[in-house]
Structure formats: structure tokens, C-alpha cells
mmCIF file of N, CA, C and O in Angstrom:
data_model
loop_
_atom_site.group_PDB
_atom_site.id
_atom_site.type_symbol
_atom_site.label_atom_id
_atom_site.label_comp_id
_atom_site.label_asym_id
_atom_site.label_seq_id
_atom_site.Cartn_x
_atom_site.Cartn_y
_atom_site.Cartn_z
ATOM 1 N N MET A 200 130.898 75.856 95.120
ATOM 2 C CA MET A 200 130.453 75.329 96.410
ATOM 3 C C MET A 200 131.118 73.969 96.626
ATOM 4 O O MET A 200 131.125 73.129 95.742
ATOM 5 N N THR A 201 131.644 73.760 97.808
ATOM 6 C CA THR A 201 132.346 72.512 98.104
ATOM 7 C C THR A 201 131.340 71.372 98.302
ATOM 8 O O THR A 201 130.156 71.594 98.555
ATOM 9 N N ILE A 202 131.855 70.158 98.210
ATOM 10 C CA ILE A 202 131.006 68.971 98.375
ATOM 11 C C ILE A 202 130.404 68.929 99.780
ATOM 12 O O ILE A 202 129.270 68.473 99.969
ATOM 13 N N GLU A 203 131.137 69.421 100.752
ATOM 14 C CA GLU A 203 130.633 69.421 102.125
ATOM 15 C C GLU A 203 129.396 70.305 102.251
ATOM 16 O O GLU A 203 128.419 69.947 102.905
ATOM 17 N N ARG A 204 129.445 71.463 101.615
ATOM 18 C CA ARG A 204 128.296 72.377 101.672
ATOM 19 C C ARG A 204 127.118 71.842 100.874
ATOM 20 O O ARG A 204 125.966 72.044 101.262
ATOM 21 N N VAL A 205 127.394 71.151 99.785
ATOM 22 C CA VAL A 205 126.310 70.517 99.011
ATOM 23 C C VAL A 205 125.643 69.439 99.869
ATOM 24 O O VAL A 205 124.406 69.341 99.905
ATOM 25 N N MET A 206 126.444 68.647 100.562
ATOM 26 C CA MET A 206 125.881 67.613 101.432
ATOM 27 C C MET A 206 125.096 68.224 102.592
ATOM 28 O O MET A 206 124.060 67.690 103.004
ATOM 29 N N LEU A 207 125.547 69.362 103.095
ATOM 30 C CA LEU A 207 124.809 70.052 104.149
ATOM 31 C C LEU A 207 123.451 70.523 103.629
ATOM 32 O O LEU A 207 122.426 70.341 104.286
ATOM 33 N N ALA A 208 123.434 71.093 102.431
ATOM 34 C CA ALA A 208 122.168 71.544 101.838
ATOM 35 C C ALA A 208 121.231 70.364 101.573
ATOM 36 O O ALA A 208 120.032 70.439 101.855
ATOM 37 N N CYS A 209 121.774 69.267 101.067
ATOM 38 C CA CYS A 209 120.957 68.070 100.826
ATOM 39 C C CYS A 209 120.420 67.501 102.143
ATOM 40 O O CYS A 209 119.280 67.025 102.195
ATOM 41 N N SER A 210 121.222 67.571 103.187
ATOM 42 C CA SER A 210 120.779 67.080 104.495
ATOM 43 C C SER A 210 119.644 67.929 105.047
ATOM 44 O O SER A 210 118.729 67.403 105.692
ATOM 45 N N ILE A 211 119.692 69.224 104.811
ATOM 46 C CA ILE A 211 118.603 70.093 105.257
ATOM 47 C C ILE A 211 117.314 69.719 104.547
ATOM 48 O O ILE A 211 116.256 69.602 105.182
ATOM 49 N N VAL A 212 117.387 69.496 103.254
ATOM 50 C CA VAL A 212 116.199 69.097 102.485
ATOM 51 C C VAL A 212 115.683 67.747 102.982
ATOM 52 O O VAL A 212 114.483 67.568 103.191
ATOM 53 N N LEU A 213 116.583 66.786 103.181
ATOM 54 C CA LEU A 213 116.196 65.474 103.691
ATOM 55 C C LEU A 213 115.513 65.592 105.045
ATOM 56 O O LEU A 213 114.500 64.949 105.306
ATOM 57 N N GLY A 214 116.062 66.420 105.922
ATOM 58 C CA GLY A 214 115.467 66.608 107.246
ATOM 59 C C GLY A 214 114.065 67.186 107.168
ATOM 60 O O GLY A 214 113.163 66.740 107.881
ATOM 61 N N LEU A 215 113.867 68.171 106.310
ATOM 62 C CA LEU A 215 112.529 68.750 106.153
ATOM 63 C C LEU A 215 111.535 67.720 105.629
ATOM 64 O O LEU A 215 110.393 67.646 106.089
ATOM 65 N N VAL A 216 111.977 66.914 104.672
ATOM 66 C CA VAL A 216 111.106 65.863 104.131
ATOM 67 C C VAL A 216 110.745 64.859 105.214
ATOM 68 O O VAL A 216 109.585 64.448 105.348
ATOM 69 N N GLN A 217 111.714 64.450 106.019
ATOM 70 C CA GLN A 217 111.443 63.492 107.091
ATOM 71 C C GLN A 217 110.466 64.056 108.111
ATOM 72 O O GLN A 217 109.553 63.362 108.560
ATOM 73 N N ILE A 218 110.648 65.304 108.495
ATOM 74 C CA ILE A 218 109.757 65.922 109.473
ATOM 75 C C ILE A 218 108.341 66.026 108.918
ATOM 76 O O ILE A 218 107.361 65.707 109.610
ATOM 77 N N LEU A 219 108.215 66.450 107.665
ATOM 78 C CA LEU A 219 106.891 66.590 107.062
ATOM 79 C C LEU A 219 106.194 65.240 106.885
ATOM 80 O O LEU A 219 104.989 65.119 107.137
ATOM 81 N N LEU A 220 106.938 64.226 106.457
ATOM 82 C CA LEU A 220 106.343 62.892 106.307
ATOM 83 C C LEU A 220 105.886 62.326 107.646
ATOM 84 O O LEU A 220 104.798 61.762 107.760
ATOM 85 N N ALA A 221 106.732 62.474 108.669
ATOM 86 C CA ALA A 221 106.363 61.976 109.994
ATOM 87 C C ALA A 221 105.117 62.693 110.509
ATOM 88 O O ALA A 221 104.206 62.059 111.050
ATOM 89 N N ALA A 222 105.061 63.999 110.328
ATOM 90 C CA ALA A 222 103.896 64.764 110.780
ATOM 91 C C ALA A 222 102.640 64.368 110.010
ATOM 92 O O ALA A 222 101.556 64.231 110.595
ATOM 93 N N HIS A 223 102.782 64.155 108.716
ATOM 94 C CA HIS A 223 101.624 63.769 107.898
ATOM 95 C C HIS A 223 101.048 62.423 108.339
ATOM 96 O O HIS A 223 99.838 62.286 108.531
ATOM 97 N N PHE A 224 101.915 61.430 108.497
ATOM 98 C CA PHE A 224 101.423 60.108 108.869
ATOM 99 C C PHE A 224 100.905 60.067 110.303
ATOM 100 O O PHE A 224 99.977 59.327 110.613
ATOM 101 N N LYS A 225 101.511 60.869 111.186
ATOM 102 C CA LYS A 225 101.014 60.930 112.558
ATOM 103 C C LYS A 225 99.620 61.572 112.582
ATOM 104 O O LYS A 225 98.732 61.094 113.269
ATOM 105 N N THR A 226 99.431 62.630 111.809
ATOM 106 C CA THR A 226 98.121 63.273 111.725
ATOM 107 C C THR A 226 97.103 62.342 111.081
ATOM 108 O O THR A 226 95.942 62.292 111.504
ATOM 109 N N LYS A 227 97.539 61.588 110.093
ATOM 110 C CA LYS A 227 96.648 60.642 109.417
ATOM 111 C C LYS A 227 96.141 59.572 110.386
ATOM 112 O O LYS A 227 94.991 59.156 110.324
ATOM 113 N N GLU A 228 97.009 59.132 111.306
ATOM 114 C CA GLU A 228 96.620 58.095 112.265
ATOM 115 C C GLU A 228 95.824 58.641 113.447
ATOM 116 O O GLU A 228 94.842 58.047 113.864
ATOM 117 N N ARG A 229 96.266 59.744 114.021
ATOM 118 C CA ARG A 229 95.648 60.246 115.248
ATOM 119 C C ARG A 229 94.553 61.263 115.004
ATOM 120 O O ARG A 229 93.752 61.534 115.887
ATOM 121 N N GLY A 230 94.542 61.880 113.842
ATOM 122 C CA GLY A 230 93.502 62.841 113.517
ATOM 123 C C GLY A 230 93.904 64.274 113.827
ATOM 124 O O GLY A 230 94.767 64.542 114.662
ATOM 125 N N LEU A 231 93.237 65.177 113.142
ATOM 126 C CA LEU A 231 93.535 66.595 113.295
ATOM 127 C C LEU A 231 93.106 67.122 114.658
ATOM 128 O O LEU A 231 93.733 68.033 115.197
ATOM 129 N N ASP A 232 92.056 66.533 115.235
ATOM 130 C CA ASP A 232 91.621 66.964 116.568
ATOM 131 C C ASP A 232 92.716 66.749 117.608
ATOM 132 O O ASP A 232 92.912 67.572 118.498
ATOM 133 N N TRP A 233 93.426 65.635 117.493
ATOM 134 C CA TRP A 233 94.508 65.371 118.443
ATOM 135 C C TRP A 233 95.642 66.379 118.232
ATOM 136 O O TRP A 233 96.225 66.884 119.196
ATOM 137 N N ASP A 234 95.977 66.672 116.962
ATOM 138 C CA ASP A 234 97.046 67.628 116.675
ATOM 139 C C ASP A 234 96.727 69.016 117.211
ATOM 140 O O ASP A 234 97.613 69.715 117.689
ATOM 141 N N LEU A 235 95.488 69.416 117.102
ATOM 142 C CA LEU A 235 95.101 70.757 117.528
ATOM 143 C C LEU A 235 94.694 70.825 118.994
ATOM 144 O O LEU A 235 94.509 71.912 119.532
ATOM 145 N N GLY A 236 94.544 69.680 119.642
ATOM 146 C CA GLY A 236 94.100 69.632 121.035
ATOM 147 C C GLY A 236 95.219 69.885 122.024
ATOM 148 O O GLY A 236 96.385 70.058 121.663
ATOM 149 N N PRO A 237 94.892 69.871 123.316
ATOM 150 C CA PRO A 237 95.877 70.182 124.357
ATOM 151 C C PRO A 237 96.847 69.043 124.662
ATOM 152 O O PRO A 237 97.847 69.241 125.346
ATOM 153 N N ARG A 238 96.566 67.841 124.201
ATOM 154 C CA ARG A 238 97.411 66.658 124.422
ATOM 155 C C ARG A 238 97.600 66.363 125.904
ATOM 156 O O ARG A 238 98.696 66.034 126.366
ATOM 157 N N ASP A 239 96.523 66.507 126.663
ATOM 158 C CA ASP A 239 96.572 66.219 128.094
ATOM 159 C C ASP A 239 96.518 64.717 128.373
ATOM 160 O O ASP A 239 97.033 64.254 129.379
ATOM 161 N N GLU A 240 95.882 63.984 127.485
ATOM 162 C CA GLU A 240 95.765 62.532 127.672
ATOM 163 C C GLU A 240 96.961 61.836 127.029
ATOM 164 O O GLU A 240 97.610 62.381 126.142
ATOM 165 N N PRO A 241 97.277 60.628 127.469
ATOM 166 C CA PRO A 241 98.425 59.904 126.894
ATOM 167 C C PRO A 241 98.219 59.623 125.405
ATOM 168 O O PRO A 241 97.094 59.403 124.950
ATOM 169 N N GLU A 242 99.318 59.602 124.686
ATOM 170 C CA GLU A 242 99.264 59.325 123.256
ATOM 171 C C GLU A 242 98.980 57.852 123.015
ATOM 172 O O GLU A 242 99.502 56.996 123.721
ATOM 173 N N LYS A 243 98.186 57.569 121.987
ATOM 174 C CA LYS A 243 98.043 56.169 121.601
ATOM 175 C C LYS A 243 99.229 55.801 120.717
ATOM 176 O O LYS A 243 99.776 56.653 120.022
ATOM 177 N N PRO A 244 99.675 54.552 120.761
ATOM 178 C CA PRO A 244 100.859 54.160 119.990
ATOM 179 C C PRO A 244 100.644 54.351 118.490
ATOM 180 O O PRO A 244 99.541 54.171 117.981
ATOM 181 N N LEU A 245 101.722 54.696 117.810
ATOM 182 C CA LEU A 245 101.661 54.862 116.363
ATOM 183 C C LEU A 245 101.780 53.506 115.683
ATOM 184 O O LEU A 245 102.340 52.561 116.238
ATOM 185 N N GLY A 246 101.290 53.432 114.466
ATOM 186 C CA GLY A 246 101.404 52.214 113.666
ATOM 187 C C GLY A 246 102.829 52.015 113.165
ATOM 188 O O GLY A 246 103.744 52.777 113.499
ATOM 189 N N ILE A 247 103.016 51.023 112.340
ATOM 190 C CA ILE A 247 104.356 50.651 111.878
ATOM 191 C C ILE A 247 104.995 51.773 111.064
ATOM 192 O O ILE A 247 106.126 52.188 111.356
ATOM 193 N N ILE A 248 104.309 52.275 110.058
ATOM 194 C CA ILE A 248 104.898 53.283 109.170
ATOM 195 C C ILE A 248 105.073 54.612 109.892
ATOM 196 O O ILE A 248 106.152 55.217 109.854
ATOM 197 N N ALA A 249 104.036 55.091 110.556
ATOM 198 C CA ALA A 249 104.125 56.369 111.260
ATOM 199 C C ALA A 249 105.160 56.308 112.380
ATOM 200 O O ALA A 249 105.916 57.262 112.591
ATOM 201 N N GLY A 250 105.236 55.192 113.064
ATOM 202 C CA GLY A 250 106.227 55.033 114.123
ATOM 203 C C GLY A 250 107.644 55.060 113.583
ATOM 204 O O GLY A 250 108.535 55.688 114.159
ATOM 205 N N ARG A 251 107.860 54.383 112.463
ATOM 206 C CA ARG A 251 109.196 54.356 111.856
ATOM 207 C C ARG A 251 109.594 55.740 111.375
ATOM 208 O O ARG A 251 110.737 56.177 111.544
ATOM 209 N N LEU A 252 108.666 56.451 110.750
ATOM 210 C CA LEU A 252 108.959 57.800 110.289
ATOM 211 C C LEU A 252 109.244 58.742 111.459
ATOM 212 O O LEU A 252 110.122 59.602 111.365
ATOM 213 N N GLN A 253 108.530 58.570 112.554
ATOM 214 C CA GLN A 253 108.768 59.395 113.739
ATOM 215 C C GLN A 253 110.156 59.127 114.325
ATOM 216 O O GLN A 253 110.878 60.054 114.691
ATOM 217 N N ARG A 254 110.550 57.854 114.379
ATOM 218 C CA ARG A 254 111.880 57.510 114.902
ATOM 219 C C ARG A 254 112.987 58.018 113.975
ATOM 220 O O ARG A 254 114.019 58.522 114.444
ATOM 221 N N ALA A 255 112.771 57.917 112.661
ATOM 222 C CA ALA A 255 113.770 58.419 111.706
ATOM 223 C C ALA A 255 113.931 59.927 111.835
ATOM 224 O O ALA A 255 115.055 60.454 111.793
ATOM 225 N N SER A 256 112.833 60.623 112.011
ATOM 226 C CA SER A 256 112.880 62.071 112.196
ATOM 227 C C SER A 256 113.616 62.437 113.478
ATOM 228 O O SER A 256 114.451 63.352 113.503
ATOM 229 N N ALA A 257 113.345 61.717 114.554
ATOM 230 C CA ALA A 257 114.023 61.979 115.828
ATOM 231 C C ALA A 257 115.520 61.693 115.716
ATOM 232 O O ALA A 257 116.343 62.466 116.234
ATOM 233 N N ASN A 258 115.891 60.610 115.027
ATOM 234 C CA ASN A 258 117.311 60.295 114.834
ATOM 235 C C ASN A 258 118.017 61.395 114.056
ATOM 236 O O ASN A 258 119.136 61.788 114.374
ATOM 237 N N PHE A 259 117.355 61.893 113.009
ATOM 238 C CA PHE A 259 117.944 62.964 112.220
ATOM 239 C C PHE A 259 118.167 64.211 113.076
ATOM 240 O O PHE A 259 119.224 64.834 113.024
ATOM 241 N N LEU A 260 117.151 64.573 113.865
ATOM 242 C CA LEU A 260 117.259 65.772 114.697
ATOM 243 C C LEU A 260 118.338 65.637 115.766
ATOM 244 O O LEU A 260 118.892 66.641 116.224
ATOM 245 N N GLU A 261 118.659 64.412 116.173
ATOM 246 C CA GLU A 261 119.718 64.193 117.158
ATOM 247 C C GLU A 261 121.108 64.315 116.546
ATOM 248 O O GLU A 261 122.038 64.780 117.199
ATOM 249 N N THR A 262 121.281 63.883 115.302
ATOM 250 C CA THR A 262 122.620 63.824 114.715
ATOM 251 C C THR A 262 122.957 64.988 113.790
ATOM 252 O O THR A 262 124.133 65.292 113.598
ATOM 253 N N PHE A 263 121.962 65.645 113.220
ATOM 254 C CA PHE A 263 122.224 66.706 112.257
ATOM 255 C C PHE A 263 123.042 67.865 112.829
ATOM 256 O O PHE A 263 123.941 68.362 112.139
ATOM 257 N N PRO A 264 122.782 68.335 114.054
ATOM 258 C CA PRO A 264 123.594 69.455 114.558
ATOM 259 C C PRO A 264 125.096 69.153 114.595
ATOM 260 O O PRO A 264 125.909 70.044 114.321
ATOM 261 N N PHE A 265 125.473 67.926 114.890
ATOM 262 C CA PHE A 265 126.885 67.564 114.908
ATOM 263 C C PHE A 265 127.480 67.594 113.495
ATOM 264 O O PHE A 265 128.597 68.057 113.282
ATOM 265 N N PHE A 266 126.723 67.098 112.521
ATOM 266 C CA PHE A 266 127.174 67.127 111.129
ATOM 267 C C PHE A 266 127.312 68.561 110.644
ATOM 268 O O PHE A 266 128.317 68.928 110.032
ATOM 269 N N ALA A 267 126.314 69.391 110.937
ATOM 270 C CA ALA A 267 126.350 70.788 110.505
ATOM 271 C C ALA A 267 127.534 71.516 111.144
ATOM 272 O O ALA A 267 128.232 72.284 110.473
ATOM 273 N N ALA A 268 127.768 71.263 112.418
ATOM 274 C CA ALA A 268 128.899 71.903 113.102
ATOM 275 C C ALA A 268 130.225 71.465 112.485
ATOM 276 O O ALA A 268 131.131 72.290 112.296
ATOM 277 N N ALA A 269 130.347 70.187 112.151
ATOM 278 C CA ALA A 269 131.590 69.695 111.549
ATOM 279 C C ALA A 269 131.823 70.325 110.178
ATOM 280 O O ALA A 269 132.951 70.730 109.848
ATOM 281 N N VAL A 270 130.782 70.443 109.374
ATOM 282 C CA VAL A 270 130.928 71.054 108.045
ATOM 283 C C VAL A 270 131.293 72.522 108.189
ATOM 284 O O VAL A 270 132.176 73.021 107.482
ATOM 285 N N LEU A 271 130.638 73.229 109.095
ATOM 286 C CA LEU A 271 130.938 74.655 109.272
ATOM 287 C C LEU A 271 132.345 74.870 109.826
ATOM 288 O O LEU A 271 133.032 75.808 109.420
ATOM 289 N N MET A 272 132.779 74.005 110.729
ATOM 290 C CA MET A 272 134.147 74.109 111.262
ATOM 291 C C MET A 272 135.159 73.868 110.153
ATOM 292 O O MET A 272 136.176 74.572 110.068
ATOM 293 N N ALA A 273 134.909 72.884 109.302
ATOM 294 C CA ALA A 273 135.834 72.616 108.189
ATOM 295 C C ALA A 273 135.864 73.785 107.215
ATOM 296 O O ALA A 273 136.937 74.148 106.702
ATOM 297 N N ALA A 274 134.709 74.417 106.979
ATOM 298 C CA ALA A 274 134.680 75.550 106.065
ATOM 299 C C ALA A 274 135.430 76.740 106.651
ATOM 300 O O ALA A 274 136.183 77.417 105.922
ATOM 301 N N VAL A 275 135.260 77.003 107.929
ATOM 302 C CA VAL A 275 135.956 78.128 108.562
ATOM 303 C C VAL A 275 137.464 77.880 108.607
ATOM 304 O O VAL A 275 138.267 78.793 108.387
ATOM 305 N N ALA A 276 137.854 76.651 108.853
ATOM 306 C CA ALA A 276 139.271 76.312 108.944
ATOM 307 C C ALA A 276 139.925 76.197 107.564
ATOM 308 O O ALA A 276 141.147 76.085 107.470
ATOM 309 N N GLY A 277 139.118 76.184 106.517
ATOM 310 C CA GLY A 277 139.674 76.053 105.177
ATOM 311 C C GLY A 277 140.146 74.648 104.880
ATOM 312 O O GLY A 277 141.013 74.436 104.040
ATOM 313 N N ALA A 278 139.561 73.667 105.553
ATOM 314 C CA ALA A 278 139.978 72.275 105.408
ATOM 315 C C ALA A 278 139.104 71.503 104.415
ATOM 316 O O ALA A 278 139.015 70.293 104.482
ATOM 317 N N THR A 279 138.466 72.211 103.498
ATOM 318 C CA THR A 279 137.621 71.541 102.514
ATOM 319 C C THR A 279 138.357 71.463 101.189
ATOM 320 O O THR A 279 139.319 72.190 100.944
ATOM 321 N N THR A 280 137.881 70.569 100.342
ATOM 322 C CA THR A 280 138.506 70.406 99.029
ATOM 323 C C THR A 280 137.491 70.728 97.946
ATOM 324 O O THR A 280 136.286 70.691 98.166
ATOM 325 N N GLY A 281 137.961 71.027 96.771
ATOM 326 C CA GLY A 281 137.096 71.368 95.649
ATOM 327 C C GLY A 281 136.588 70.200 94.965
ATOM 328 O O GLY A 281 135.856 69.428 94.928
#
């Protein structure tokens, strides 16, 4: 397996961890009732840690598709190294 594919696999794991951590801390702050509710009312602001984790998760979700596409394009083109 090339280094690019290893980094892609590690990025997937990192992304899952970020999403789960952000969800955990958001649920811890707002409560399970808010998570399971209709969310018709405005959200209350998140605290420092939960807010940072939410922003990190959003940043990852914005940039990961471009990284994955670049790795897959390099693999298809045969432009990877051992």
C-alpha cells in the first residue's frame, strides 16, 4: 500500500474521531433532549471546547473530499511512489 493510501486511511479514522468527539461534547452541553428534539428553536452557543471541536469537524468535512480526490486521482494515474 502506498503512503498516499495510508494517509487517506488515517485521515478517515481522524475524521471519524473528530465527528464523534464533536457530537459527544455537543450532546454533553445541550443534552440528549435537544439532540432528539425537532430543533425548531435557535441553538444556544456552544462552550469553548465543544465549539472548537465542532469547528474542527466542519473544517475537516470541507477539505477531506479534495484530499481524497487527489489521492484517488494519483492512484489511478499511477503517479504514486512506493
